[in-house]
Amino acid sequence: DADVTQTPRNRITKTGKRIMLECSQTKGHDRMYWYRQDPGLGLRLIYYSFDVKDINKGEISDGYSVSRQAQAKFSLSLESAIPNQTALYFCATSDRERDDREQFFGPGTRLTVL
Amino acid sequence: QKEVEQNSGPLSVPEGAIASLNCTYSDRGSQSFFWYRQYSGKSPELIMFIYSNGDKEDGRFTAQLNKASQYVSLLIRDSQPSDSATYLCAVRTPGGYQKVTFGIGTKLQVIP
């Protein structure tokens, strides 16, 4: 089955460390997204990319950077992790040809920054 | 005012009853409305979308949209324990990027 995968699934790191979360998809979708989910705050968009050369900031991009290495791969980096970046991170994809009607989410990465 | 508002719940209903989940949004230009279901520890999955005023039915699920009142709801008939999850309302607004904003979600508990 075409899928969205994320690695790692769980990560514990320390303040100040640089970490990378990776997302891969086999759906053939051109659009990819990174969200974080926090209790009481819901899903918030960090970055989105409509193709390899089109990357845009979302509502909470400070402290994060991204790389779209290929149509199928979209990575999120925390340059210097801080405790308030502890959250559940989701990658998602959508299909422009279907009017982005649905976003398909990966299984999530639970990140803890100590 | 939040762009998309939902009561976080929990909303508890007995098995077999109708669960009614509500969502309001602030941007009158919003055009598309979605309901995602998220089981605990899992990722969201789309269960309904609605674009036009009125009702849209899919099996036990009915989405209702009232653009004049900026209100969208999800009804779940014959609720089952397997419906216990958090339901996220999402709203898409027009623009260069058709931004999708999610609510915080309503936790539904169906009591056997």
PDB file of C-alpha atoms in Angstrom:
ATOM      1  CA  ASP A   1       0.000   0.000   0.000  1.00  0.00           C
ATOM      2  CA  ALA A   2       1.126   3.524  -0.747  1.00  0.00           C
ATOM      3  CA  ASP A   3       2.140   5.005   2.540  1.00  0.00           C
ATOM      4  CA  VAL A   4       3.628   7.856   4.581  1.00  0.00           C
ATOM      5  CA  THR A   5       6.419   6.822   6.926  1.00  0.00           C
ATOM      6  CA  GLN A   6       8.299   8.735   9.596  1.00  0.00           C
ATOM      7  CA  THR A   7      11.570   8.032  11.347  1.00  0.00           C
ATOM      8  CA  PRO A   8      12.272   7.855  14.182  1.00  0.00           C
ATOM      9  CA  ARG A   9       8.978   7.065  15.896  1.00  0.00           C
ATOM     10  CA  ASN A  10      10.256   8.158  19.275  1.00  0.00           C
ATOM     11  CA  ARG A  11      13.188  10.349  20.181  1.00  0.00           C
ATOM     12  CA  ILE A  12      14.542  11.702  23.441  1.00  0.00           C
ATOM     13  CA  THR A  13      17.176  14.375  23.178  1.00  0.00           C
ATOM     14  CA  LYS A  14      18.790  17.067  25.247  1.00  0.00           C
ATOM     15  CA  THR A  15      18.528  20.821  25.086  1.00  0.00           C
ATOM     16  CA  GLY A  16      20.838  22.286  22.464  1.00  0.00           C
ATOM     17  CA  LYS A  17      21.148  19.170  20.334  1.00  0.00           C
ATOM     18  CA  ARG A  18      20.458  19.205  16.606  1.00  0.00           C
ATOM     19  CA  ILE A  19      18.047  16.550  15.455  1.00  0.00           C
ATOM     20  CA  MET A  20      16.368  15.575  12.217  1.00  0.00           C
ATOM     21  CA  LEU A  21      12.999  13.957  11.683  1.00  0.00           C
ATOM     22  CA  GLU A  22      12.491  12.247   8.356  1.00  0.00           C
ATOM     23  CA  CYS A  23       9.408  11.628   6.263  1.00  0.00           C
ATOM     24  CA  SER A  24       9.038   9.485   3.172  1.00  0.00           C
ATOM     25  CA  GLN A  25       5.980   8.767   1.051  1.00  0.00           C
ATOM     26  CA  THR A  26       5.126   6.342  -1.693  1.00  0.00           C
ATOM     27  CA  LYS A  27       1.808   7.969  -2.593  1.00  0.00           C
ATOM     28  CA  GLY A  28       3.282   9.995  -5.430  1.00  0.00           C
ATOM     29  CA  HIS A  29       1.864  13.198  -3.942  1.00  0.00           C
ATOM     30  CA  ASP A  30       3.552  16.474  -4.698  1.00  0.00           C
ATOM     31  CA  ARG A  31       2.574  18.311  -1.531  1.00  0.00           C
ATOM     32  CA  MET A  32       4.053  17.591   1.873  1.00  0.00           C
ATOM     33  CA  TYR A  33       3.587  19.150   5.309  1.00  0.00           C
ATOM     34  CA  TRP A  34       5.057  19.099   8.806  1.00  0.00           C
ATOM     35  CA  TYR A  35       2.793  19.628  11.824  1.00  0.00           C
ATOM     36  CA  ARG A  36       3.242  19.482  15.546  1.00  0.00           C
ATOM     37  CA  GLN A  37       0.468  18.480  17.919  1.00  0.00           C
ATOM     38  CA  ASP A  38       0.281  19.639  21.523  1.00  0.00           C
ATOM     39  CA  PRO A  39      -2.468  18.986  24.057  1.00  0.00           C
ATOM     40  CA  GLY A  40      -4.950  21.851  24.045  1.00  0.00           C
ATOM     41  CA  LEU A  41      -3.370  23.442  20.967  1.00  0.00           C
ATOM     42  CA  GLY A  42      -4.224  20.972  18.244  1.00  0.00           C
ATOM     43  CA  LEU A  43      -2.305  20.505  15.027  1.00  0.00           C
ATOM     44  CA  ARG A  44      -0.201  23.454  13.954  1.00  0.00           C
ATOM     45  CA  LEU A  45       1.587  23.804  10.640  1.00  0.00           C
ATOM     46  CA  ILE A  46       5.369  24.210  10.771  1.00  0.00           C
ATOM     47  CA  TYR A  47       6.365  24.084   7.073  1.00  0.00           C
ATOM     48  CA  TYR A  48       4.816  22.997   3.815  1.00  0.00           C
ATOM     49  CA  SER A  49       6.199  22.201   0.384  1.00  0.00           C
ATOM     50  CA  PHE A  50       4.304  22.058  -2.898  1.00  0.00           C
ATOM     51  CA  ASP A  51       7.225  20.590  -4.827  1.00  0.00           C
ATOM     52  CA  VAL A  52      10.964  20.127  -4.459  1.00  0.00           C
ATOM     53  CA  LYS A  53      11.732  23.781  -5.154  1.00  0.00           C
ATOM     54  CA  ASP A  54       8.770  25.289  -3.305  1.00  0.00           C
ATOM     55  CA  ILE A  55       9.104  25.419   0.483  1.00  0.00           C
ATOM     56  CA  ASN A  56       7.113  27.724   2.705  1.00  0.00           C
ATOM     57  CA  LYS A  57       6.869  28.610   6.365  1.00  0.00           C
ATOM     58  CA  GLY A  58       3.770  27.746   8.293  1.00  0.00           C
ATOM     59  CA  GLU A  59       2.436  29.393  11.420  1.00  0.00           C
ATOM     60  CA  ILE A  60       5.152  28.190  13.821  1.00  0.00           C
ATOM     61  CA  SER A  61       8.388  27.853  11.846  1.00  0.00           C
ATOM     62  CA  ASP A  62      10.763  29.561  14.304  1.00  0.00           C
ATOM     63  CA  GLY A  63      13.413  27.120  15.547  1.00  0.00           C
ATOM     64  CA  TYR A  64      12.776  24.677  12.695  1.00  0.00           C
ATOM     65  CA  SER A  65      14.133  24.176   9.194  1.00  0.00           C
ATOM     66  CA  VAL A  66      13.219  21.734   6.439  1.00  0.00           C
ATOM     67  CA  SER A  67      14.690  20.070   3.392  1.00  0.00           C
ATOM     68  CA  ARG A  68      12.819  18.548   0.457  1.00  0.00           C
ATOM     69  CA  GLN A  69      15.411  16.152  -0.893  1.00  0.00           C
ATOM     70  CA  ALA A  70      13.117  14.607  -3.469  1.00  0.00           C
ATOM     71  CA  GLN A  71       9.426  14.529  -4.234  1.00  0.00           C
ATOM     72  CA  ALA A  72       9.085  11.624  -1.820  1.00  0.00           C
ATOM     73  CA  LYS A  73      11.214  12.938   1.058  1.00  0.00           C
ATOM     74  CA  PHE A  74      10.715  15.872   3.404  1.00  0.00           C
ATOM     75  CA  SER A  75      12.881  16.303   6.510  1.00  0.00           C
ATOM     76  CA  LEU A  76      12.384  18.533   9.526  1.00  0.00           C
ATOM     77  CA  SER A  77      15.359  19.750  11.557  1.00  0.00           C
ATOM     78  CA  LEU A  78      15.554  21.305  14.973  1.00  0.00           C
ATOM     79  CA  GLU A  79      18.834  23.226  14.921  1.00  0.00           C
ATOM     80  CA  SER A  80      19.107  23.582  18.694  1.00  0.00           C
ATOM     81  CA  ALA A  81      16.352  21.720  20.480  1.00  0.00           C
ATOM     82  CA  ILE A  82      14.598  23.299  23.463  1.00  0.00           C
ATOM     83  CA  PRO A  83      12.136  21.744  25.939  1.00  0.00           C
ATOM     84  CA  ASN A  84       9.066  23.537  24.518  1.00  0.00           C
ATOM     85  CA  GLN A  85       9.646  21.677  21.247  1.00  0.00           C
ATOM     86  CA  THR A  86       8.560  18.530  23.063  1.00  0.00           C
ATOM     87  CA  ALA A  87       5.531  17.426  21.042  1.00  0.00           C
ATOM     88  CA  LEU A  88       4.088  14.876  18.645  1.00  0.00           C
ATOM     89  CA  TYR A  89       5.220  15.632  15.079  1.00  0.00           C
ATOM     90  CA  PHE A  90       3.306  14.555  12.020  1.00  0.00           C
ATOM     91  CA  CYS A  91       4.256  14.582   8.371  1.00  0.00           C
ATOM     92  CA  ALA A  92       1.398  14.688   5.871  1.00  0.00           C
ATOM     93  CA  THR A  93       0.905  14.634   2.117  1.00  0.00           C
ATOM     94  CA  SER A  94      -1.835  15.720  -0.244  1.00  0.00           C
ATOM     95  CA  ASP A  95      -2.562  15.401  -3.932  1.00  0.00           C
ATOM     96  CA  ARG A  96      -2.962  18.609  -5.918  1.00  0.00           C
ATOM     97  CA  GLU A  97      -4.694  16.653  -8.662  1.00  0.00           C
ATOM     98  CA  ARG A  98      -7.453  15.814  -6.193  1.00  0.00           C
ATOM     99  CA  ASP A  99      -7.745  19.390  -4.978  1.00  0.00           C
ATOM    100  CA  ASP A 100      -5.854  18.538  -1.776  1.00  0.00           C
ATOM    101  CA  ARG A 101      -9.149  17.091  -0.582  1.00  0.00           C
ATOM    102  CA  GLU A 102      -7.474  14.914   2.000  1.00  0.00           C
ATOM    103  CA  GLN A 103      -4.246  15.058   3.924  1.00  0.00           C
ATOM    104  CA  PHE A 104      -2.619  11.687   4.586  1.00  0.00           C
ATOM    105  CA  PHE A 105      -0.691  11.595   7.811  1.00  0.00           C
ATOM    106  CA  GLY A 106       2.324   9.559   8.804  1.00  0.00           C
ATOM    107  CA  PRO A 107       2.339   7.656  12.112  1.00  0.00           C
ATOM    108  CA  GLY A 108       4.003  10.519  13.984  1.00  0.00           C
ATOM    109  CA  THR A 109       7.243  11.048  15.875  1.00  0.00           C
ATOM    110  CA  ARG A 110       7.069  11.623  19.600  1.00  0.00           C
ATOM    111  CA  LEU A 111       9.903  13.982  20.500  1.00  0.00           C
ATOM    112  CA  THR A 112      10.998  14.729  24.043  1.00  0.00           C
ATOM    113  CA  VAL A 113      13.557  17.451  24.723  1.00  0.00           C
ATOM    114  CA  LEU A 114      15.050  17.296  28.195  1.00  0.00           C
TER     115      LEU A 114
ATOM    116  CA  GLN B   1     -10.869  34.391  18.772  1.00  0.00           C
ATOM    117  CA  LYS B   2      -9.498  31.093  17.535  1.00  0.00           C
ATOM    118  CA  GLU B   3      -9.870  30.419  13.837  1.00  0.00           C
ATOM    119  CA  VAL B   4     -11.467  27.036  14.460  1.00  0.00           C
ATOM    120  CA  GLU B   5     -13.125  26.311  17.788  1.00  0.00           C
ATOM    121  CA  GLN B   6     -14.175  23.001  19.264  1.00  0.00           C
ATOM    122  CA  ASN B   7     -15.086  21.911  22.740  1.00  0.00           C
ATOM    123  CA  SER B   8     -12.333  19.558  23.874  1.00  0.00           C
ATOM    124  CA  GLY B   9     -14.805  17.353  25.743  1.00  0.00           C
ATOM    125  CA  PRO B  10     -14.912  14.603  26.660  1.00  0.00           C
ATOM    126  CA  LEU B  11     -18.339  14.039  25.178  1.00  0.00           C
ATOM    127  CA  SER B  12     -19.809  10.852  26.608  1.00  0.00           C
ATOM    128  CA  VAL B  13     -22.704   9.084  24.886  1.00  0.00           C
ATOM    129  CA  PRO B  14     -24.203   5.628  25.444  1.00  0.00           C
ATOM    130  CA  GLU B  15     -23.784   2.961  22.812  1.00  0.00           C
ATOM    131  CA  GLY B  16     -26.470   3.268  20.130  1.00  0.00           C
ATOM    132  CA  ALA B  17     -27.087   6.971  20.720  1.00  0.00           C
ATOM    133  CA  ILE B  18     -26.403   9.867  18.370  1.00  0.00           C
ATOM    134  CA  ALA B  19     -23.179  11.771  19.028  1.00  0.00           C
ATOM    135  CA  SER B  20     -23.176  15.401  17.965  1.00  0.00           C
ATOM    136  CA  LEU B  21     -19.841  17.161  17.524  1.00  0.00           C
ATOM    137  CA  ASN B  22     -19.685  20.862  16.837  1.00  0.00           C
ATOM    138  CA  CYS B  23     -17.220  23.301  15.336  1.00  0.00           C
ATOM    139  CA  THR B  24     -17.283  27.035  14.635  1.00  0.00           C
ATOM    140  CA  TYR B  25     -14.899  29.010  12.453  1.00  0.00           C
ATOM    141  CA  SER B  26     -14.037  32.671  12.180  1.00  0.00           C
ATOM    142  CA  ASP B  27     -13.135  33.259   8.512  1.00  0.00           C
ATOM    143  CA  ARG B  28     -16.265  33.830   6.415  1.00  0.00           C
ATOM    144  CA  GLY B  29     -14.229  33.122   3.284  1.00  0.00           C
ATOM    145  CA  SER B  30     -13.684  29.517   4.318  1.00  0.00           C
ATOM    146  CA  GLN B  31     -14.731  27.147   1.590  1.00  0.00           C
ATOM    147  CA  SER B  32     -13.987  23.576   2.596  1.00  0.00           C
ATOM    148  CA  PHE B  33     -14.601  21.730   5.820  1.00  0.00           C
ATOM    149  CA  PHE B  34     -13.231  18.426   7.017  1.00  0.00           C
ATOM    150  CA  TRP B  35     -13.669  16.015   9.881  1.00  0.00           C
ATOM    151  CA  TYR B  36     -10.724  13.837  10.875  1.00  0.00           C
ATOM    152  CA  ARG B  37     -10.820  11.044  13.427  1.00  0.00           C
ATOM    153  CA  GLN B  38      -7.775  10.396  15.609  1.00  0.00           C
ATOM    154  CA  TYR B  39      -7.508   7.355  17.834  1.00  0.00           C
ATOM    155  CA  SER B  40      -5.287   7.691  20.879  1.00  0.00           C
ATOM    156  CA  GLY B  41      -1.630   7.483  19.872  1.00  0.00           C
ATOM    157  CA  LYS B  42      -2.468   7.310  16.171  1.00  0.00           C
ATOM    158  CA  SER B  43      -2.493   9.734  13.276  1.00  0.00           C
ATOM    159  CA  PRO B  44      -5.567  11.619  12.036  1.00  0.00           C
ATOM    160  CA  GLU B  45      -7.597  10.118   9.210  1.00  0.00           C
ATOM    161  CA  LEU B  46     -10.231  11.836   7.106  1.00  0.00           C
ATOM    162  CA  ILE B  47     -13.803  10.643   7.598  1.00  0.00           C
ATOM    163  CA  MET B  48     -15.891  13.406   5.983  1.00  0.00           C
ATOM    164  CA  PHE B  49     -15.556  16.567   3.949  1.00  0.00           C
ATOM    165  CA  ILE B  50     -18.241  19.074   3.008  1.00  0.00           C
ATOM    166  CA  TYR B  51     -18.170  22.077   0.722  1.00  0.00           C
ATOM    167  CA  SER B  52     -21.807  23.201   0.429  1.00  0.00           C
ATOM    168  CA  ASN B  53     -24.425  24.322   2.898  1.00  0.00           C
ATOM    169  CA  GLY B  54     -26.668  21.553   4.149  1.00  0.00           C
ATOM    170  CA  ASP B  55     -26.128  17.940   5.071  1.00  0.00           C
ATOM    171  CA  LYS B  56     -23.853  15.288   3.657  1.00  0.00           C
ATOM    172  CA  GLU B  57     -24.349  11.695   4.706  1.00  0.00           C
ATOM    173  CA  ASP B  58     -21.930   8.775   4.553  1.00  0.00           C
ATOM    174  CA  GLY B  59     -23.065   5.670   6.355  1.00  0.00           C
ATOM    175  CA  ARG B  60     -23.535   6.462  10.031  1.00  0.00           C
ATOM    176  CA  PHE B  61     -21.871   9.860   9.643  1.00  0.00           C
ATOM    177  CA  THR B  62     -23.569  13.123   8.669  1.00  0.00           C
ATOM    178  CA  ALA B  63     -21.735  16.391   8.239  1.00  0.00           C
ATOM    179  CA  GLN B  64     -23.775  19.575   8.485  1.00  0.00           C
ATOM    180  CA  LEU B  65     -22.635  22.975   7.261  1.00  0.00           C
ATOM    181  CA  ASN B  66     -24.184  26.380   7.884  1.00  0.00           C
ATOM    182  CA  LYS B  67     -21.982  29.073   6.363  1.00  0.00           C
ATOM    183  CA  ALA B  68     -24.224  31.919   7.522  1.00  0.00           C
ATOM    184  CA  SER B  69     -23.704  30.838  11.134  1.00  0.00           C
ATOM    185  CA  GLN B  70     -20.094  29.723  10.479  1.00  0.00           C
ATOM    186  CA  TYR B  71     -20.886  26.378  11.972  1.00  0.00           C
ATOM    187  CA  VAL B  72     -20.110  22.817  10.978  1.00  0.00           C
ATOM    188  CA  SER B  73     -21.110  19.682  12.814  1.00  0.00           C
ATOM    189  CA  LEU B  74     -20.670  15.944  12.667  1.00  0.00           C
ATOM    190  CA  LEU B  75     -23.405  13.537  13.709  1.00  0.00           C
ATOM    191  CA  ILE B  76     -22.598   9.907  14.403  1.00  0.00           C
ATOM    192  CA  ARG B  77     -25.674   7.702  14.493  1.00  0.00           C
ATOM    193  CA  ASP B  78     -25.822   4.387  16.356  1.00  0.00           C
ATOM    194  CA  SER B  79     -22.575   5.225  18.147  1.00  0.00           C
ATOM    195  CA  GLN B  80     -20.277   2.280  18.801  1.00  0.00           C
ATOM    196  CA  PRO B  81     -17.443   1.900  21.325  1.00  0.00           C
ATOM    197  CA  SER B  82     -15.110   1.799  18.312  1.00  0.00           C
ATOM    198  CA  ASP B  83     -16.130   5.398  17.572  1.00  0.00           C
ATOM    199  CA  SER B  84     -14.377   6.496  20.762  1.00  0.00           C
ATOM    200  CA  ALA B  85     -11.662   8.833  19.512  1.00  0.00           C
ATOM    201  CA  THR B  86     -10.830  12.508  19.133  1.00  0.00           C
ATOM    202  CA  TYR B  87     -12.563  14.235  16.228  1.00  0.00           C
ATOM    203  CA  LEU B  88     -10.707  17.113  14.596  1.00  0.00           C
ATOM    204  CA  CYS B  89     -12.533  19.789  12.650  1.00  0.00           C
ATOM    205  CA  ALA B  90     -10.462  21.358   9.864  1.00  0.00           C
ATOM    206  CA  VAL B  91     -11.267  24.392   7.751  1.00  0.00           C
ATOM    207  CA  ARG B  92      -9.672  25.473   4.472  1.00  0.00           C
ATOM    208  CA  THR B  93      -9.508  29.127   3.497  1.00  0.00           C
ATOM    209  CA  PRO B  94      -8.774  30.458   0.030  1.00  0.00           C
ATOM    210  CA  GLY B  95      -5.586  32.207  -0.952  1.00  0.00           C
ATOM    211  CA  GLY B  96      -2.214  31.571  -2.557  1.00  0.00           C
ATOM    212  CA  TYR B  97      -1.919  28.652  -0.219  1.00  0.00           C
ATOM    213  CA  GLN B  98      -5.265  27.227   0.710  1.00  0.00           C
ATOM    214  CA  LYS B  99      -4.487  27.112   4.373  1.00  0.00           C
ATOM    215  CA  VAL B 100      -6.007  24.328   6.413  1.00  0.00           C
ATOM    216  CA  THR B 101      -6.535  25.132  10.083  1.00  0.00           C
ATOM    217  CA  PHE B 102      -7.337  22.408  12.594  1.00  0.00           C
ATOM    218  CA  GLY B 103      -9.347  22.706  15.773  1.00  0.00           C
ATOM    219  CA  ILE B 104      -8.088  21.180  19.001  1.00  0.00           C
ATOM    220  CA  GLY B 105     -10.445  18.243  18.626  1.00  0.00           C
ATOM    221  CA  THR B 106     -13.340  16.864  20.667  1.00  0.00           C
ATOM    222  CA  LYS B 107     -12.778  13.645  22.559  1.00  0.00           C
ATOM    223  CA  LEU B 108     -15.735  11.281  22.179  1.00  0.00           C
ATOM    224  CA  GLN B 109     -16.348   8.416  24.584  1.00  0.00           C
ATOM    225  CA  VAL B 110     -19.014   5.855  23.687  1.00  0.00           C
ATOM    226  CA  ILE B 111     -20.078   3.974  26.789  1.00  0.00           C
ATOM    227  CA  PRO B 112     -21.098   0.293  26.241  1.00  0.00           C
TER     228      PRO B 112
END
